[in-house]
């Protein structure tokens, strides 16, 4: 970082042109903030990182019992625990990312009011932390696949694409909520509600094939429907199919949400230090 | 390359202060309508300036600040609380944006507005060095290179793997400053951070800052410690109510600032007729009777007080308390009745003046504040003027520029008698020597 810095002009009311250059220059901070949150989370806990495995595992057991055994919902020909888990994995990632991201600016308010760096780093790091959790709980899925001798097809290589969509969905919504949260702390109470609600209207505990065909497009307005269906398509292989119009609608919505989230965040970012 | 490293033009910063609305909305429906209008406006037009609701008041923290700073200058910024010093630093370090005006910065800026920003109590010292370094803008490679130096400066090597929440506050501050001090920016912006830590450490920090300045970097430094400004800086900007009041040599600026703040205290003495007792005025004078704000070490000063009694008072204690700078401690307190027992029994109504001579042999170099008090002990507070006067005792014959922080010698000079002798011949000299050395220190 020893290179001479270019001239920087700050003019009232105008966004800085060097913003994205700055984001690149501060790239190590993405890593350090995420690293801090991960380190801190399991300090002074007895079983540490096992918590990241235990919580999704127990939720999966409950969902399998409730939806698979008691409600007897169809499983598209795969073991029900695997069906549930392929839905829960992206959902839990989205839910954690969204709640961490929307609170990230508030919990780091001391940084924001005392040091300069591109503010975008804070919410992004929060999502990265959730991504790490996501990969850890991915091991449970591997375990389940081994236990049920389930071999995924070639489609599994498309999985990163669906992870990217989930990431974008969480970022877009998270940036929007984080920005609103700075000024209106009401959104601290809104987010848990959205997530609680979202768990039931997203196809987490069941397959989206239970939704009648003529309503599938409406159902796809929930961006997580596209993500979860995509996960199932990529992991479960053969029997599960992707409802393409709905999926494209979901992806379009996610792209719009991300664009709008970044724009909204950038518009308000300059006032964070004064308002927070 | 004679371009200024920092150029500011007509820099202004406005804050909106929320006030309780004068008139409460009449019905719940009004609240809902008003609320939804506000929310829709905010959601639909993020960047746009909204019409000012009547319940908000404008406050200009900075108004039309223009100055140029040349590379290598060490600029001190002084001013009363609320003069806009911190706001200016925040704008220059890009934490907040100016409402009007522009800035051009030609170099890498690092700012230290608070010691230990971004420290996490659960993380160990080692982890926090990396985290804090990254937050302040150092690369991982750079931190690794300077790691040993930082640890040595902070003197925490034994506690590197202990969570900082178990650190003593001194260790915490040392570590935090050490990280920031090893930044290598072209412009270093520092807000009053030296007010923490013990004397020895402050001295060390100051030495480090002088090194930084000596390497030709540009330093912007806010402090209330006039001595530090005078030694560290080669230029000083005096801010007053958001505007540049004066800009020039540090010594002139600090004197101007000191006389200005004393004048403001004098203006604050309003006549309150309804109270039984009020202070009318207070001033510091030299032996010739001229108003002063500083004395040379060894010179005596007079403290003049005038007060009014609107009714006769019995058993009143009227006097002053002296405080060293940066401390709420009372150095000494003295009341009229200490010398004049008659004053404590009964005072008739009317105006009085009182005078106290502070002997030149009393105070060591430093900055002192005097508070005025009048009370009837265990019964009633009559009047209290905190930090009403300020006196700088300048040291003369100063050779070491950093000597003023060597306040380990205390605030007051003891006019005690030392006695030095060699005990009787039976004690050998080896034992006697350390005693002599101690006495000389």
XYZ file of C-alpha atoms in Angstrom, chain B residues 4-394:
391
model
C -0.640 22.208 -0.681
C -1.261 18.724 0.690
C -4.649 19.767 2.037
C -6.786 22.519 0.577
C -10.172 23.384 1.985
C -12.527 25.922 0.468
C -15.620 27.318 2.182
C -16.081 24.168 4.178
C -19.344 24.123 6.106
C -21.149 21.496 8.053
C -24.725 21.720 9.147
C -26.423 19.543 11.689
C -30.139 19.433 12.253
C -31.147 19.454 15.859
C -34.397 17.786 16.696
C -36.641 19.596 19.067
C -39.830 18.484 20.671
C -42.632 19.646 18.400
C -44.326 22.745 19.720
C -47.814 21.578 18.984
C -48.772 17.967 19.510
C -50.671 16.409 16.580
C -54.324 16.442 17.408
C -55.473 12.980 16.529
C -53.930 9.606 15.964
C -54.965 9.984 12.321
C -52.774 13.074 12.003
C -49.854 11.135 13.378
C -50.416 8.329 10.910
C -50.764 10.677 7.924
C -47.711 12.692 8.902
C -45.724 9.555 9.600
C -46.587 7.825 6.345
C -45.791 10.955 4.349
C -42.386 11.168 5.942
C -41.652 7.498 5.362
C -42.732 7.547 1.721
C -40.674 10.650 1.087
C -37.640 9.084 2.679
C -38.031 5.843 0.783
C -38.688 7.406 -2.586
C -36.120 10.188 -2.550
C -33.105 9.049 -0.585
C -30.409 11.583 -1.422
C -32.709 14.548 -1.835
C -32.922 17.280 0.725
C -36.253 17.396 2.428
C -38.170 20.412 3.491
C -37.183 21.394 6.979
C -39.876 20.438 9.456
C -40.551 23.182 11.950
C -39.407 21.027 14.844
C -35.820 20.958 13.555
C -33.252 23.627 14.034
C -30.158 24.219 11.960
C -26.809 24.247 13.644
C -23.702 25.139 11.683
C -20.824 23.282 13.314
C -18.465 24.726 10.703
C -18.944 27.775 8.541
C -16.810 28.741 5.533
C -13.523 27.248 6.618
C -10.761 27.818 4.077
C -7.096 27.043 4.568
C -4.143 25.410 2.863
C -1.724 23.083 4.548
C 1.697 22.553 3.024
C 3.436 19.175 3.107
C 5.434 18.728 6.301
C 3.548 21.309 8.323
C 2.557 20.423 11.839
C -0.693 22.183 12.461
C -2.341 22.482 15.842
C -6.053 23.165 16.040
C -7.385 24.783 19.183
C -10.676 26.231 20.296
C -13.278 25.961 22.966
C -15.585 22.975 23.263
C -18.027 23.104 20.386
C -15.806 25.309 18.233
C -15.905 22.638 15.522
C -12.490 21.031 15.959
C -13.695 17.469 15.983
C -16.131 18.082 13.150
C -13.301 19.479 11.050
C -11.155 16.428 11.718
C -14.058 14.129 10.922
C -14.575 15.810 7.577
C -10.880 15.760 6.737
C -10.681 12.076 7.583
C -13.776 11.426 5.418
C -15.934 10.037 8.187
C -18.617 12.563 7.490
C -19.332 14.765 4.529
C -19.343 18.554 4.379
C -22.670 20.257 3.747
C -20.977 22.882 1.584
C -17.537 23.519 0.220
C -14.790 21.241 -0.971
C -11.521 19.678 0.087
C -8.582 18.458 -1.932
C -6.257 15.986 -0.225
C -3.041 14.928 -1.930
C -1.801 12.020 0.123
C -2.737 9.065 2.228
C -4.555 10.138 5.361
C -4.667 8.227 8.619
C -6.710 9.520 11.475
C -6.706 8.700 15.123
C -9.817 10.255 16.584
C -10.164 7.860 19.461
C -7.789 5.438 21.047
C -8.711 1.823 20.488
C -11.424 2.168 17.874
C -12.322 -1.282 16.682
C -10.677 -3.122 19.523
C -12.716 -6.116 20.474
C -12.621 -7.004 24.173
C -12.906 -10.735 23.559
C -9.921 -10.902 21.236
C -6.359 -11.255 22.394
C -3.772 -8.526 22.146
C -2.194 -10.194 19.136
C -5.506 -10.515 17.306
C -6.435 -6.941 18.087
C -3.194 -5.607 16.652
C -4.062 -7.164 13.316
C -7.708 -6.146 13.445
C -7.050 -2.577 14.511
C -4.257 -2.224 11.983
C -6.549 -3.349 9.192
C -9.274 -0.970 10.304
C -6.830 1.922 10.327
C -5.799 1.038 6.797
C -2.647 -1.034 7.165
C -2.105 -4.075 5.028
C -1.536 -7.452 6.608
C 2.032 -7.483 5.340
C 2.703 -4.055 6.819
C 1.323 -5.064 10.210
C 3.381 -8.228 10.271
C 6.495 -6.201 9.511
C 5.857 -3.781 12.352
C 4.411 -6.263 14.802
C 7.453 -6.545 17.055
C 7.928 -2.807 17.084
C 4.305 -2.273 18.119
C 4.532 -4.832 20.897
C 7.754 -3.326 22.185
C 6.282 0.171 22.157
C 3.164 -0.941 24.029
C 5.135 -3.037 26.548
C 2.546 -5.803 26.559
C 4.649 -8.719 25.289
C 3.714 -10.961 28.206
C 0.008 -10.468 27.664
C -0.162 -10.883 23.905
C -2.388 -13.935 24.123
C -4.687 -12.599 26.827
C -8.062 -11.167 25.789
C -7.869 -7.392 26.026
C -10.927 -7.342 28.287
C -8.595 -8.547 31.033
C -6.075 -5.770 30.345
C -5.702 -2.898 32.731
C -6.911 0.336 31.210
C -3.336 1.545 30.915
C -2.260 -1.519 28.947
C -5.277 -1.178 26.717
C -4.513 2.425 25.866
C -0.825 1.691 25.322
C -1.575 -1.083 22.874
C -4.148 0.985 21.023
C -1.869 3.966 20.633
C 1.038 1.766 19.633
C -0.875 0.366 16.663
C -1.954 3.781 15.484
C 1.476 5.291 16.014
C 3.022 2.864 13.577
C 0.874 3.899 10.662
C 2.875 5.510 7.907
C 0.546 7.981 6.290
C 1.448 11.196 4.536
C -1.052 13.043 6.682
C -1.686 12.098 10.287
C -4.792 13.480 11.956
C -4.890 13.178 15.733
C -7.650 14.232 18.091
C -6.994 14.782 21.791
C -5.846 11.251 22.455
C -2.959 12.029 24.707
C -5.238 12.935 27.579
C -5.215 9.267 28.530
C -2.547 7.114 30.032
C -0.025 7.925 32.689
C 2.565 10.651 32.446
C 5.405 8.420 31.362
C 3.318 7.052 28.527
C 2.054 10.441 27.429
C 5.625 11.525 27.196
C 6.443 8.510 25.079
C 3.480 9.158 22.780
C 4.502 12.747 22.378
C 8.031 11.684 21.536
C 6.609 9.356 18.898
C 4.512 12.145 17.451
C 7.570 14.336 17.269
C 9.383 11.573 15.417
C 6.514 11.331 12.962
C 6.609 15.061 12.439
C 10.389 14.956 12.127
C 10.126 12.516 9.222
C 8.503 15.273 7.207
C 4.938 14.033 7.466
C 2.067 16.421 7.803
C 0.385 16.348 11.186
C -2.954 17.831 12.202
C -3.372 17.825 15.907
C -6.216 18.876 18.182
C -5.450 19.460 21.820
C -6.478 21.463 24.827
C -2.977 21.245 26.129
C -1.391 24.515 25.039
C 2.079 23.368 26.027
C 1.887 20.411 23.657
C 0.622 22.640 20.844
C 3.474 25.064 21.365
C 6.191 22.423 21.303
C 4.803 20.068 18.698
C 3.349 22.389 16.104
C 4.807 25.014 13.817
C 1.440 26.502 12.924
C -1.805 26.796 14.790
C -5.399 27.450 13.764
C -7.777 28.915 16.318
C -11.401 27.982 15.728
C -14.268 29.828 17.286
C -17.905 28.925 16.811
C -17.230 27.079 13.583
C -15.030 29.733 11.990
C -11.309 30.295 11.690
C -10.688 33.040 14.197
C -6.950 33.243 13.680
C -4.156 31.314 12.016
C -0.480 31.772 12.761
C 2.395 30.945 15.046
C 1.399 28.559 17.854
C 2.635 30.842 20.617
C 0.508 33.788 19.485
C -2.519 31.584 18.976
C -2.377 29.963 22.380
C -2.040 33.337 24.062
C -4.960 34.679 22.087
C -6.993 31.629 22.992
C -6.211 31.894 26.676
C -7.086 35.586 26.867
C -10.223 34.958 24.852
C -11.489 32.219 27.097
C -10.836 34.307 30.200
C -12.790 37.159 28.720
C -15.710 34.859 28.042
C -15.761 33.776 31.633
C -15.924 37.407 32.706
C -18.861 38.003 30.372
C -20.659 35.146 32.039
C -21.054 36.987 35.329
C -24.536 38.335 35.041
C -26.131 40.223 37.828
C -28.589 38.083 39.618
C -30.455 40.269 42.051
C -32.782 37.625 43.373
C -29.993 35.537 44.846
C -28.609 36.292 48.288
C -25.065 36.032 46.963
C -23.463 36.391 43.574
C -19.942 36.656 42.269
C -19.563 39.786 40.183
C -16.157 39.320 38.707
C -12.909 37.465 38.958
C -9.552 38.248 37.431
C -5.898 37.354 37.635
C -3.447 40.232 37.845
C 0.233 40.728 38.204
C 1.770 42.765 40.952
C 1.292 45.951 38.878
C -2.433 45.306 38.683
C -2.564 44.437 34.951
C -4.775 41.568 33.888
C -2.760 38.505 32.962
C -3.331 34.961 31.850
C 0.136 33.645 32.486
C 3.101 34.203 34.712
C 6.662 33.087 34.466
C 7.739 30.482 36.903
C 8.586 32.176 40.215
C 6.463 35.283 39.576
C 3.599 35.909 41.959
C 0.050 36.582 40.811
C -2.992 38.189 42.408
C -6.460 36.808 42.263
C -9.168 39.476 42.456
C -12.706 38.614 43.371
C -15.724 40.800 43.665
C -19.095 39.667 44.939
C -22.369 41.086 46.064
C -24.475 40.230 49.072
C -28.115 41.115 48.664
C -28.756 40.308 52.291
C -26.544 39.859 55.350
C -25.054 36.382 55.565
C -23.914 34.432 58.581
C -21.207 31.779 58.480
C -20.553 31.978 54.733
C -17.382 30.446 53.325
C -16.200 32.292 50.222
C -13.091 31.174 48.431
C -11.343 29.417 45.595
C -10.274 25.944 44.634
C -7.289 25.303 42.395
C -7.219 22.388 39.964
C -4.385 21.138 37.840
C -5.197 20.829 34.151
C -6.885 17.619 32.949
C -7.934 16.731 36.426
C -10.901 17.198 38.670
C -8.662 16.925 41.689
C -8.466 19.862 43.993
C -4.912 20.988 44.402
C -5.745 23.280 47.250
C -8.673 25.314 48.476
C -8.712 28.446 50.478
C -11.516 30.613 51.862
C -11.636 34.158 53.145
C -12.344 32.922 56.630
C -9.011 31.077 56.666
C -7.298 34.386 57.324
C -10.176 36.612 58.337
C -12.252 34.914 61.018
C -14.530 37.967 61.030
C -15.637 37.213 57.465
C -17.078 33.914 58.553
C -19.245 35.271 61.320
C -21.352 37.882 59.624
C -21.143 39.969 56.473
C -23.449 42.914 55.869
C -25.237 43.325 52.530
C -23.290 45.194 49.849
C -20.506 44.803 47.298
C -17.122 43.467 48.263
C -13.772 42.945 46.629
C -11.254 40.455 47.853
C -7.707 39.766 46.826
C -5.545 36.708 47.236
C -1.843 36.677 46.475
C -0.480 33.479 44.995
C 3.210 33.444 45.904
C 5.533 32.828 42.985
C 7.155 30.045 44.891
C 3.917 28.086 44.980
C 3.160 26.665 41.549
C 5.366 24.732 39.197
C 5.046 25.267 35.434
C 1.716 24.045 34.125
C -1.837 25.122 33.577
C -4.136 25.660 36.512
C -7.807 26.412 36.836
C -9.484 28.212 39.686
C -13.067 27.647 40.714
C -14.950 30.095 42.881
C -17.259 28.913 45.587
C -19.475 30.421 48.238
C -21.487 28.305 50.627
C -22.724 28.039 54.134
C -21.179 24.740 55.232
C -23.641 21.860 55.682
C -26.455 24.211 54.856
C -26.593 25.896 51.474
C -24.644 26.476 48.261
C -24.688 30.159 47.441
C -22.718 30.322 44.222
C -20.248 28.176 42.360
C -18.238 29.074 39.249
C -16.345 26.088 38.037
C -13.027 26.713 36.268
C -13.674 30.426 36.170
C -10.030 31.377 35.836
C -7.102 29.844 34.121
C -3.480 30.507 34.828
C -0.519 29.262 32.860
C 2.731 29.137 34.714
C 5.461 29.174 32.104
